Coordinates of C-alpha atoms and ligand atoms in Angstrom, one line a residue:
M5 CA 13.3 -18.5 -11.4
N6 CA 11.1 -21.0 -9.6
N7 CA 7.3 -20.7 -9.5
Q8 CA 7.3 -19.3 -6.0
D9 CA 9.7 -16.5 -6.8
L10 CA 7.7 -15.6 -9.9
K11 CA 4.5 -15.5 -7.8
H12 CA 6.2 -13.1 -5.3
L13 CA 7.4 -11.0 -8.2
K14 CA 4.0 -10.7 -9.7
E15 CA 2.6 -9.4 -6.4
I16 CA 4.9 -6.3 -6.6
F17 CA 4.1 -5.2 -10.2
V18 CA 1.5 -2.4 -10.5
V19 CA 0.0 -1.4 -13.9
T20 CA -2.1 1.3 -15.5
A21 CA -4.9 0.4 -17.9
A22 CA -2.6 1.2 -20.9
Q23 CA 0.2 -1.0 -19.6
M24 CA -2.3 -3.9 -19.0
R25 CA -3.6 -3.6 -22.5
D26 CA 0.0 -3.7 -23.8
V27 CA 0.8 -6.8 -21.8
E28 CA -2.4 -8.4 -22.9
S29 CA -1.8 -7.6 -26.6
R30 CA 1.6 -9.3 -26.4
I31 CA 0.0 -12.4 -25.1
F32 CA -2.6 -12.4 -27.8
A33 CA -0.1 -11.6 -30.5
A34 CA 2.0 -14.6 -29.3
G35 CA -0.9 -16.9 -30.1
M36 CA -3.0 -17.2 -26.9
P37 CA -6.6 -17.1 -28.1
I38 CA -8.7 -14.4 -26.4
P39 CA -11.6 -16.8 -25.7
A40 CA -9.1 -19.2 -24.1
L41 CA -7.8 -16.6 -21.8
M42 CA -11.3 -15.4 -20.8
E43 CA -12.3 -19.0 -20.1
K44 CA -9.2 -19.5 -17.9
V45 CA -9.8 -16.3 -16.0
G46 CA -13.5 -17.1 -15.5
R47 CA -12.7 -20.5 -14.2
L48 CA -10.0 -19.3 -11.8
I49 CA -12.5 -16.8 -10.4
C50 CA -15.1 -19.5 -10.1
D51 CA -12.7 -21.9 -8.3
R52 CA -11.7 -19.1 -6.0
L53 CA -15.4 -18.3 -5.2
L54 CA -16.1 -21.9 -4.5
S55 CA -13.1 -22.1 -2.1
M56 CA -14.6 -19.4 0.0
T57 CA -17.4 -20.1 2.4
L58 CA -20.2 -18.4 0.6
K59 CA -23.6 -18.2 2.3
G60 CA -26.5 -19.2 0.0
S61 CA -26.7 -20.6 -3.4
S62 CA -28.3 -17.9 -5.5
V63 CA -26.1 -15.6 -7.4
G64 CA -26.7 -12.5 -9.5
I65 CA -24.2 -12.0 -12.4
L66 CA -23.8 -8.3 -13.4
A67 CA -22.6 -8.4 -17.0
G68 CA -21.3 -5.4 -18.9
P69 CA -20.7 -4.8 -22.6
G70 CA -17.0 -5.6 -22.7
H71 CA -14.7 -8.5 -21.7
N72 CA -15.2 -7.8 -18.0
G73 CA -18.8 -8.8 -18.7
G74 CA -17.5 -11.9 -20.6
D75 CA -15.5 -13.0 -17.6
A76 CA -18.6 -12.6 -15.4
L77 CA -20.7 -14.7 -17.8
V78 CA -18.2 -17.5 -17.8
V79 CA -18.3 -17.4 -13.9
G80 CA -22.1 -17.5 -14.0
R81 CA -22.1 -20.4 -16.4
E82 CA -19.7 -22.4 -14.3
L83 CA -21.6 -21.7 -11.1
H84 CA -24.8 -22.8 -12.9
F85 CA -23.2 -26.2 -13.7
R86 CA -22.1 -26.5 -10.1
G87 CA -25.7 -26.3 -8.9
Y88 CA -26.1 -22.6 -8.1
N89 CA -29.2 -20.6 -9.0
V90 CA -27.8 -18.1 -11.4
W91 CA -29.5 -15.0 -12.6
I92 CA -28.0 -12.6 -15.1
Y93 CA -28.5 -8.8 -15.2
Q94 CA -27.4 -7.5 -18.6
P95 CA -28.8 -4.0 -19.3
F96 CA -26.7 -3.2 -22.5
G97 CA -28.0 -3.0 -26.0
Q98 CA -24.7 -3.9 -27.6
L99 CA -22.1 -6.3 -26.4
K100 CA -18.6 -7.1 -27.6
E101 CA -18.6 -10.2 -29.9
L102 CA -17.1 -12.7 -27.4
T103 CA -19.3 -11.4 -24.5
N104 CA -22.3 -11.6 -26.8
Q105 CA -21.5 -15.3 -27.5
H106 CA -21.3 -16.1 -23.8
F107 CA -24.6 -14.2 -23.2
Y108 CA -26.3 -16.3 -25.9
Y109 CA -25.0 -19.5 -24.6
A110 CA -26.1 -18.7 -21.0
Q111 CA -29.6 -18.0 -22.3
S112 CA -29.6 -21.3 -24.2
L113 CA -28.7 -23.1 -21.0
G114 CA -31.9 -21.6 -19.5
I115 CA -30.2 -19.2 -17.2
P116 CA -32.7 -16.4 -16.6
C117 CA -31.5 -13.0 -18.0
F118 CA -32.9 -9.6 -17.1
S119 CA -32.3 -6.1 -18.6
Q120 CA -34.1 -4.3 -15.7
L121 CA -32.7 -4.4 -12.3
A122 CA -36.1 -4.5 -10.7
E123 CA -36.7 -7.9 -12.3
L124 CA -33.6 -9.5 -10.9
P125 CA -34.6 -11.8 -8.0
D126 CA -33.1 -11.5 -4.5
C127 CA -29.7 -13.1 -4.6
D128 CA -27.3 -14.3 -1.8
F129 CA -24.3 -12.7 -3.5
L130 CA -23.4 -10.8 -6.7
V131 CA -20.6 -11.0 -9.2
D132 CA -19.7 -7.7 -10.7
G133 CA -18.5 -7.7 -14.3
L134 CA -20.0 -4.5 -15.5
F135 CA -16.7 -2.7 -16.3
G136 CA -13.1 -3.5 -15.9
F137 CA -10.1 -1.6 -17.2
G138 CA -12.0 -0.6 -20.3
L139 CA -14.1 2.0 -18.4
E140 CA -13.5 5.2 -20.2
R141 CA -16.0 7.7 -19.1
E142 CA -18.5 8.6 -16.3
I143 CA -21.2 6.1 -15.7
T144 CA -24.6 7.8 -16.1
G145 CA -28.3 7.0 -16.6
N146 CA -29.9 3.7 -15.8
I147 CA -26.6 2.0 -15.3
A148 CA -25.6 4.5 -12.6
E149 CA -29.0 4.1 -11.0
A150 CA -28.7 0.3 -11.0
I151 CA -25.2 0.5 -9.4
N152 CA -26.6 2.8 -6.7
H153 CA -29.5 0.4 -6.0
L154 CA -27.2 -2.6 -5.9
N155 CA -25.0 -0.9 -3.3
L156 CA -28.1 -0.6 -1.1
W157 CA -28.9 -4.3 -1.3
N158 CA -26.2 -5.0 1.3
K159 CA -25.3 -8.3 -0.3
P160 CA -21.7 -9.5 -0.8
I161 CA -20.4 -8.3 -4.1
F162 CA -17.4 -9.9 -5.8
S163 CA -15.9 -7.5 -8.3
I164 CA -13.9 -8.8 -11.3
D165 CA -10.7 -6.9 -11.9
L166 CA -12.0 -3.6 -10.4
P167 CA -15.2 -2.5 -8.7
S168 CA -17.1 -1.2 -11.7
G169 CA -16.9 2.6 -11.8
I170 CA -13.4 2.8 -10.4
H171 CA -10.8 4.4 -12.7
T172 CA -8.1 1.9 -13.3
D173 CA -5.2 4.3 -12.8
T174 CA -6.3 7.0 -10.3
G175 CA -8.9 5.0 -8.3
A176 CA -11.4 7.9 -8.8
V177 CA -15.1 7.1 -8.9
L178 CA -16.3 7.8 -12.4
G179 CA -19.9 8.9 -11.7
T180 CA -20.7 6.1 -9.3
A181 CA -19.1 2.7 -8.4
I182 CA -19.9 -0.7 -7.1
C183 CA -19.1 -1.1 -3.4
A184 CA -17.5 -4.5 -3.5
S185 CA -16.9 -6.7 -0.5
H186 CA -14.1 -8.4 -2.4
T187 CA -12.1 -7.6 -5.6
F188 CA -10.4 -10.2 -7.7
C189 CA -7.7 -8.2 -9.5
L190 CA -6.7 -10.1 -12.7
G191 CA -3.1 -10.9 -13.6
L192 CA -1.4 -7.7 -12.3
W193 CA -2.3 -5.2 -9.7
K194 CA -4.1 -2.2 -11.2
Q195 CA -2.8 1.1 -9.9
G196 CA -6.3 2.4 -9.0
L197 CA -6.8 -0.4 -6.5
L198 CA -3.9 1.0 -4.5
Q199 CA -5.1 4.6 -4.5
E200 CA -6.6 5.9 -1.3
Q201 CA -9.8 7.1 -3.0
A202 CA -10.7 3.6 -4.0
I203 CA -10.5 2.0 -0.6
Q204 CA -14.2 2.4 0.3
Y205 CA -15.1 0.5 -2.9
T206 CA -12.6 -2.4 -3.2
G207 CA -13.3 -4.4 -0.1
E208 CA -10.7 -7.1 0.4
T209 CA -8.5 -7.3 -2.6
E210 CA -6.5 -10.2 -4.1
L211 CA -4.6 -11.0 -7.2
I212 CA -5.8 -13.8 -9.4
D213 CA -2.7 -15.0 -11.2
F214 CA -3.4 -16.2 -14.7
D215 CA 0.2 -17.0 -15.7
I216 CA 1.3 -13.9 -17.6
P217 CA 4.8 -14.7 -18.8
L218 CA 7.4 -12.6 -17.0
A219 CA 9.0 -11.6 -20.3
D220 CA 5.8 -9.9 -21.4
I221 CA 5.5 -8.0 -18.1
Q222 CA 9.1 -6.9 -18.3
A223 CA 8.8 -5.9 -21.9
V224 CA 6.1 -3.4 -20.9
L225 CA 7.2 -2.4 -17.4
G226 CA 10.9 -2.7 -17.8
E227 CA 13.2 -5.0 -15.7
I228 CA 12.6 -2.9 -12.6
P229 CA 9.1 -1.5 -12.6
T230 CA 8.6 2.1 -11.5
I231 CA 5.5 1.6 -9.3
K232 CA 5.6 -1.3 -6.9
R233 CA 3.5 -2.8 -4.2
I234 CA 5.2 -3.5 -0.9
T235 CA 5.3 -7.2 0.0
Q236 CA 6.7 -9.4 2.7
N237 CA 9.3 -10.6 0.2
L238 CA 10.9 -7.1 0.0
V239 CA 11.1 -6.9 3.7
V240 CA 12.8 -10.3 4.1
N241 CA 15.5 -9.1 1.6
T242 CA 16.0 -5.7 3.2
L243 CA 16.0 -6.4 7.0
P244 CA 19.3 -6.8 8.8
L245 CA 18.5 -10.5 9.5
P246 CA 20.0 -12.9 10.3
L247 CA 22.6 -11.0 12.3
S248 CA 26.2 -11.8 11.7
P249 CA 27.6 -14.2 14.4
I250 CA 30.6 -11.8 14.9
L251 CA 28.6 -8.7 15.1
H252 CA 29.8 -5.8 17.3
K253 CA 27.3 -3.2 18.7
Y254 CA 29.1 -0.4 16.9
K255 CA 28.8 -2.3 13.6
S256 CA 25.0 -2.4 13.7
G257 CA 24.4 1.3 13.5
H258 CA 24.2 4.3 15.8
L259 CA 20.9 6.2 15.5
L260 CA 20.4 9.7 16.8
L261 CA 16.8 10.7 17.6
I262 CA 16.2 14.3 18.1
C263 CA 12.7 14.6 19.6
G264 CA 10.4 15.5 22.4
S265 CA 9.7 18.5 24.5
K266 CA 8.2 19.1 28.0
R267 CA 4.8 19.3 26.3
Y268 CA 5.3 16.3 24.1
A269 CA 7.5 14.0 26.1
G270 CA 5.5 10.9 25.0
G271 CA 6.4 11.4 21.4
A272 CA 10.1 11.0 22.3
I273 CA 9.3 7.8 24.2
L274 CA 7.3 6.3 21.4
T275 CA 10.0 7.2 18.8
G276 CA 12.6 5.5 21.1
L277 CA 10.5 2.4 21.5
G278 CA 10.0 2.2 17.7
A279 CA 13.8 2.4 17.3
R280 CA 14.4 -0.2 20.0
A281 CA 12.2 -2.7 18.1
S282 CA 14.3 -2.3 15.0
G283 CA 17.3 -4.0 16.7
I284 CA 19.6 -0.9 16.3
G285 CA 23.0 -1.4 17.9
M286 CA 23.4 2.0 19.5
L287 CA 20.6 4.4 20.2
S288 CA 21.1 8.0 21.3
I289 CA 18.2 10.3 22.0
A290 CA 18.5 14.1 22.3
V291 CA 15.7 15.6 24.4
P292 CA 15.3 18.7 26.6
E293 CA 17.2 18.2 29.9
S294 CA 14.0 18.3 32.0
I295 CA 12.5 15.1 30.4
K296 CA 15.8 13.1 30.4
P297 CA 14.9 11.1 33.6
L298 CA 11.6 10.1 32.0
L299 CA 13.3 8.8 28.9
V300 CA 16.0 7.0 30.9
S301 CA 13.3 5.2 32.8
H302 CA 11.5 4.0 29.6
L303 CA 14.6 3.3 27.5
P304 CA 17.4 2.3 29.9
E305 CA 19.5 0.9 27.1
A306 CA 19.6 4.2 25.2
L307 CA 22.0 7.1 25.7
I308 CA 19.8 10.0 26.6
I309 CA 21.4 13.4 25.8
G310 CA 19.8 16.1 27.9
C311 CA 19.9 19.4 26.0
P312 CA 19.5 23.0 27.2
E313 CA 15.9 24.1 26.8
T314 CA 13.7 27.1 26.1
N315 CA 11.3 28.6 28.6
N316 CA 8.6 26.4 27.0
G317 CA 10.6 23.2 27.5
A318 CA 11.7 22.7 23.9
I319 CA 15.3 21.9 23.0
S320 CA 17.1 25.3 22.6
H321 CA 20.3 23.8 21.1
L322 CA 21.9 20.4 20.7
Q323 CA 24.6 19.6 23.3
L324 CA 26.3 16.4 22.1
P325 CA 28.7 14.7 24.5
G326 CA 32.6 15.1 24.1
E327 CA 33.9 15.0 20.6
T328 CA 30.6 13.8 19.1
T329 CA 29.3 15.7 16.2
L330 CA 26.2 15.1 14.1
N331 CA 28.3 13.3 11.6
S332 CA 29.4 10.7 14.2
F333 CA 26.0 9.0 13.9
T334 CA 25.0 6.5 11.2
V335 CA 21.5 8.1 10.8
I336 CA 19.6 11.0 12.3
A337 CA 15.8 11.1 12.7
C338 CA 14.4 14.4 13.8
G339 CA 10.9 15.7 14.5
P340 CA 8.4 13.9 16.8
G341 CA 7.3 16.1 19.7
L342 CA 9.8 18.9 19.1
T343 CA 7.4 21.8 18.9
T344 CA 7.9 24.5 16.2
E345 CA 10.4 26.4 18.4
V346 CA 13.4 24.4 17.3
T347 CA 14.1 26.0 13.9
P348 CA 17.9 26.3 14.3
I349 CA 18.1 22.6 15.1
V350 CA 16.4 21.6 11.9
E351 CA 18.7 23.9 10.0
Q352 CA 21.6 22.3 11.7
V353 CA 20.6 18.7 11.0
M354 CA 20.0 19.6 7.4
K355 CA 23.7 20.5 7.1
S356 CA 24.8 17.1 8.5
E357 CA 26.5 14.6 6.3
V358 CA 24.5 11.5 7.3
P359 CA 21.2 10.1 6.1
L360 CA 18.4 12.1 7.7
I361 CA 14.7 11.5 8.4
L362 CA 12.6 14.6 9.0
D363 CA 9.1 14.0 10.5
A364 CA 6.3 15.9 12.3
D365 CA 7.5 19.3 13.7
A366 CA 10.7 19.2 11.7
L367 CA 8.5 19.1 8.6
N368 CA 6.4 22.0 9.8
I369 CA 9.6 24.0 10.4
L370 CA 10.8 23.1 7.0
A371 CA 7.5 24.4 5.5
Q372 CA 7.9 27.7 7.5
L373 CA 11.5 28.1 6.3
G374 CA 10.4 27.7 2.7
T375 CA 13.8 26.2 1.8
I376 CA 12.6 22.7 0.9
T377 CA 14.4 22.7 -2.4
S378 CA 17.7 23.3 -0.6
L379 CA 17.4 19.6 0.4
K380 CA 18.8 18.9 -3.1
N381 CA 22.2 20.2 -1.8
R382 CA 22.5 17.5 0.8
H383 CA 25.1 14.9 0.0
Q384 CA 23.3 12.1 1.9
P385 CA 19.7 10.9 1.6
T386 CA 16.9 12.8 3.1
I387 CA 13.6 11.1 3.9
L388 CA 10.5 13.2 4.5
T389 CA 7.5 11.5 6.2
P390 CA 4.5 13.8 6.0
H391 CA 0.9 12.9 6.5
G392 CA -1.6 14.7 4.2
G393 CA -1.7 18.0 6.3
E394 CA 2.1 18.2 6.6
F395 CA 2.4 17.4 2.9
H396 CA 0.1 20.2 2.0
R397 CA 2.1 22.7 4.1
L398 CA 5.3 21.5 2.5
F399 CA 4.0 21.3 -1.1
P400 CA 1.0 23.6 -1.3
E401 CA 1.1 23.4 -5.1
I402 CA 1.0 19.6 -5.4
D403 CA -2.4 17.9 -5.8
I404 CA -2.6 14.6 -4.0
T405 CA -5.9 13.3 -5.4
N406 CA -3.6 11.0 -7.2
R407 CA -1.2 10.2 -4.3
V408 CA 1.2 8.3 -6.4
K409 CA 1.7 11.2 -8.8
G410 CA 1.8 13.6 -5.8
V411 CA 4.8 11.8 -4.0
Q412 CA 6.6 11.4 -7.3
T413 CA 6.4 15.2 -8.0
A414 CA 7.4 16.0 -4.4
A415 CA 10.4 13.7 -4.6
S416 CA 11.6 15.0 -7.9
Q417 CA 11.3 18.6 -6.7
T418 CA 13.3 18.0 -3.5
G419 CA 15.6 15.1 -4.3
A420 CA 14.3 13.6 -1.1
I421 CA 12.6 10.3 -0.6
V422 CA 9.0 11.4 0.2
L423 CA 6.7 9.2 2.1
L424 CA 3.0 10.3 2.2
K425 CA 1.3 8.6 5.1
G426 CA -2.2 7.4 4.9
A427 CA -4.3 4.3 4.4
R428 CA -2.3 3.6 1.3
T429 CA 1.1 5.1 2.2
A430 CA 3.0 6.0 -1.0
I431 CA 6.8 6.4 -1.2
A432 CA 8.8 7.8 -4.1
N433 CA 12.4 8.7 -4.8
E434 CA 13.8 11.4 -7.0
Q435 CA 13.9 9.1 -10.0
G436 CA 10.3 8.3 -9.6
V437 CA 10.7 4.8 -8.2
T438 CA 7.5 4.4 -6.2
W439 CA 6.3 1.9 -3.5
V440 CA 2.7 1.7 -2.3
N441 CA 1.6 -0.1 0.8
S442 CA -1.7 -1.8 0.2
E443 CA -2.1 -3.6 3.5
S444 CA -2.9 -1.5 6.5
T445 CA -5.5 -0.8 9.2
P446 CA -7.4 2.2 10.3
A447 CA -6.2 1.2 13.8
L448 CA -3.0 3.0 12.9
A449 CA -4.8 6.3 12.4
R450 CA -4.0 7.3 16.0
G451 CA -1.8 9.7 17.9
G452 CA 1.8 8.6 18.3
S453 CA 1.7 5.9 15.6
G454 CA 3.8 8.0 13.2
D455 CA 6.4 8.6 16.0
V456 CA 6.8 4.8 16.2
L457 CA 7.3 4.6 12.5
T458 CA 10.0 7.3 12.5
G459 CA 12.0 5.5 15.2
L460 CA 11.6 2.1 13.5
M461 CA 12.7 3.5 10.2
G462 CA 15.7 5.2 11.7
G463 CA 16.6 2.0 13.4
I464 CA 16.4 -0.1 10.3
L465 CA 18.3 2.4 8.2
G466 CA 21.0 2.6 10.8
Q467 CA 21.7 -1.1 10.4
V468 CA 21.6 -1.5 6.7
V469 CA 22.9 1.9 5.5
N470 CA 26.3 0.5 4.7
R471 CA 25.0 -2.4 2.7
Q472 CA 24.1 -2.3 -1.0
V473 CA 20.4 -1.4 -0.4
N474 CA 18.2 1.1 -2.0
M475 CA 17.0 3.8 0.5
E476 CA 13.5 3.7 -0.8
D477 CA 13.4 -0.1 -0.2
V478 CA 14.4 0.5 3.5
V479 CA 11.7 3.1 3.9
A480 CA 9.1 0.7 2.3
T481 CA 10.3 -2.0 4.7
A482 CA 9.7 0.2 7.7
V483 CA 6.2 1.1 6.4
W484 CA 5.3 -2.5 5.9
W485 CA 6.6 -3.7 9.2
H486 CA 4.8 -0.9 11.0
S487 CA 1.4 -1.6 9.4
Q488 CA 1.7 -5.4 9.8
A489 CA 2.2 -4.7 13.5
G490 CA -1.0 -2.7 13.5
I491 CA -2.8 -5.4 11.6
L492 CA -1.6 -8.1 14.0
A493 CA -2.4 -6.0 17.1
A494 CA -5.9 -5.2 15.7
K495 CA -6.6 -8.9 15.1
E496 CA -5.8 -9.7 18.7
R497 CA -7.1 -6.6 20.5
T498 CA -9.6 -5.2 18.0
E499 CA -9.0 -2.0 16.1
L500 CA -9.7 0.1 19.2
G501 CA -6.9 -1.7 21.2
V502 CA -4.0 -0.5 19.1
D503 CA -2.6 2.5 20.9
A504 CA 0.9 3.6 19.9
F505 CA 2.6 2.0 22.9
T506 CA 0.8 -1.3 22.2
L507 CA 1.9 -1.0 18.6
T508 CA 5.6 -1.0 19.7
Q509 CA 5.0 -4.2 21.5
Y510 CA 3.8 -6.0 18.4
L511 CA 6.7 -5.0 16.1
S512 CA 9.0 -7.9 17.0
R513 CA 6.1 -10.3 16.8
V514 CA 5.7 -9.5 13.1
L515 CA 9.3 -10.5 12.6
A516 CA 8.8 -13.7 14.5
Q517 CA 5.9 -14.4 12.2
I518 CA 8.0 -13.7 9.1
Q519 CA 10.7 -16.1 10.4
T520 CA 8.1 -18.8 10.9
D521 CA 6.7 -18.3 7.4
E522 CA 10.2 -18.5 5.9
I523 CA 11.0 -21.7 7.8
C524 CA 7.7 -23.2 6.7
M525 CA 8.2 -22.3 3.1
G526 CA 11.9 -23.4 3.1
Ligands
LIG19 N1 -6.2 -8.3 -18.6 C1 -6.4 -9.3 -19.4 O1 -5.5 -9.8 -20.0 C2 -7.7 -9.9 -19.5 C3 -8.8 -9.1 -19.3 N2 -10.0 -9.5 -19.4 C4 -11.1 -8.8 -18.9 O2 -11.4 -7.8 -19.8 C5 -11.6 -6.5 -19.1 C6 -11.3 -5.4 -20.1 O3 -12.1 -5.6 -21.1 P1 -12.6 -4.5 -22.1 O4 -13.6 -5.1 -23.0 O5 -11.4 -3.8 -22.7 O6 -13.3 -3.4 -21.1 P2 -14.5 -3.4 -20.1 O7 -15.1 -4.8 -20.0 O8 -14.0 -2.8 -18.9 O9 -15.6 -2.5 -20.8 C7 -15.5 -1.9 -22.0 C8 -16.8 -1.6 -22.6 O10 -17.6 -0.7 -21.9 C9 -17.8 0.5 -22.7 N3 -17.8 1.6 -21.7 C10 -16.7 2.2 -21.2 N4 -17.1 3.2 -20.3 C11 -18.5 3.2 -20.3 C12 -19.5 3.9 -19.6 N5 -19.1 4.9 -18.7 N6 -20.8 3.6 -19.8 C13 -21.2 2.7 -20.7 N7 -20.3 1.9 -21.4 C14 -19.0 2.2 -21.2 C15 -16.8 0.5 -23.7 O11 -17.2 1.2 -24.9 C16 -16.6 -1.0 -24.0 O12 -17.6 -1.5 -24.8 C17 -10.7 -6.6 -17.9 O13 -11.0 -5.7 -16.9 C18 -10.9 -8.1 -17.5 O14 -12.0 -8.3 -16.7 C19 -10.2 -10.9 -20.0 O15 -11.4 -11.4 -20.0 C20 -9.1 -11.8 -19.5 C21 -7.8 -11.3 -19.8
K20 K1 -15.9 -5.1 -12.5

């Protein structure tokens, strides 16, 4: 494996504190001296800081009692030698041996050290090394007070490994936590940084690779890790690109969307536009008869199936053309804009023998039916795409404070692939394989954005379903593509300019960007 591939691979691994400790122990047992590793990590962080355009030259180092504090002290010493005015805040009575040595050496260099926050002079930025993955209990007393004060200073804070106070696994705030502007996660992604409850504390996150041997990672996490971070690399390997030169339209999937009502016609259009951007070969959309002309005008390439409708303008039953049955399609996606009147249709699609995505009203109906565990009887994959509210209706017993655990439980109960939407969308399959999307934008928290995702996912699935791909990888690919489109659109149009229709127009631009990256990187 070349260096580039190894770098890509390290970006997908996600570890708990216990796993990181195990990886670390293997490295130390193999002979790497602990001080050498701390020195290396500290210098990597220092170099990274110097490569950023930092305003000002005075820096406050927040040093804790453990090795996170040791890292921070190395960074402080290096910045001191590079001409920065360094001040150290170290309020602990007892330090771990190595950290203590760095603290003594910093003092001998004449770097001013303070144990009271009030004594620390005004700094241009701060480096937070109070606690890393060794934080075990709630932060209280004067340390908690200091953290609360520091957060009010409104200075850039660069946290080492994790914002101090954030639980390494759950992302929960243990008493209080540093609000970082930037977090340098060390070696491998800590699970807590990918949990929604940590978002307000992490700021921008990046991985500082310090050359952990792959064998040590795999010895602890296994060949194929259970919890993974979605990266562009996954997407490149899962997308149906490049297309075969001898492709036929019926060979690149036939997706059936069942969506829309007189009341929510827009949802059907957005789902259709999401599917269109996926490149699906054939697209059929079943809608109530009365909105068929609208759909035809927006999606002239799609086969719009007008169905008999209820008095309220919801589909009353599916009327597929000619000999077509539900099993004629490669994939079915059902839900956006349907209203909750369409219970028989949801029951019908659940009996189909093709991969099925259930979203929005289909999920609400599923919750009402109370038959969610019957999904286990399906012979083809089922994908559920709830947001928090829908998830709660479907799985009232499952706590999603820890969203990773929440989706894993839901997936094992139902046998479905469960995707829990949010700022850190999490996806799990029945076996517990989990993907987390760590790059997103609040611009996507807007009506219609989920409809686009459902269409896009159905479209990708339709094209790759007959290949040797893991379903959860395809779902993760759709999530990544969708959020990257949001990020790109927000960059160009601001976060307010990303309505769901605009989002659909950015989907293919993301792919064009990926292709450019691939060509540039060879
Ligand atoms: N991952 C690696 O290979 C490397 C990690 N490094 C850095 O080391 C920390 C982890 O270090 P550790 O000493 O295990 O833990 P912490 O520094 O996070 O702090 C532990 C320290 O704090 C005490 N403590 C725990 N909770 C509290 C509390 N609520 N209040 C007060 N004190 C508390 C505990 O008893 C310990 O004494 C990792 O994050 C990296 O930054 C290496 O330097 C490089 C390699
Ligand atoms: K920290």
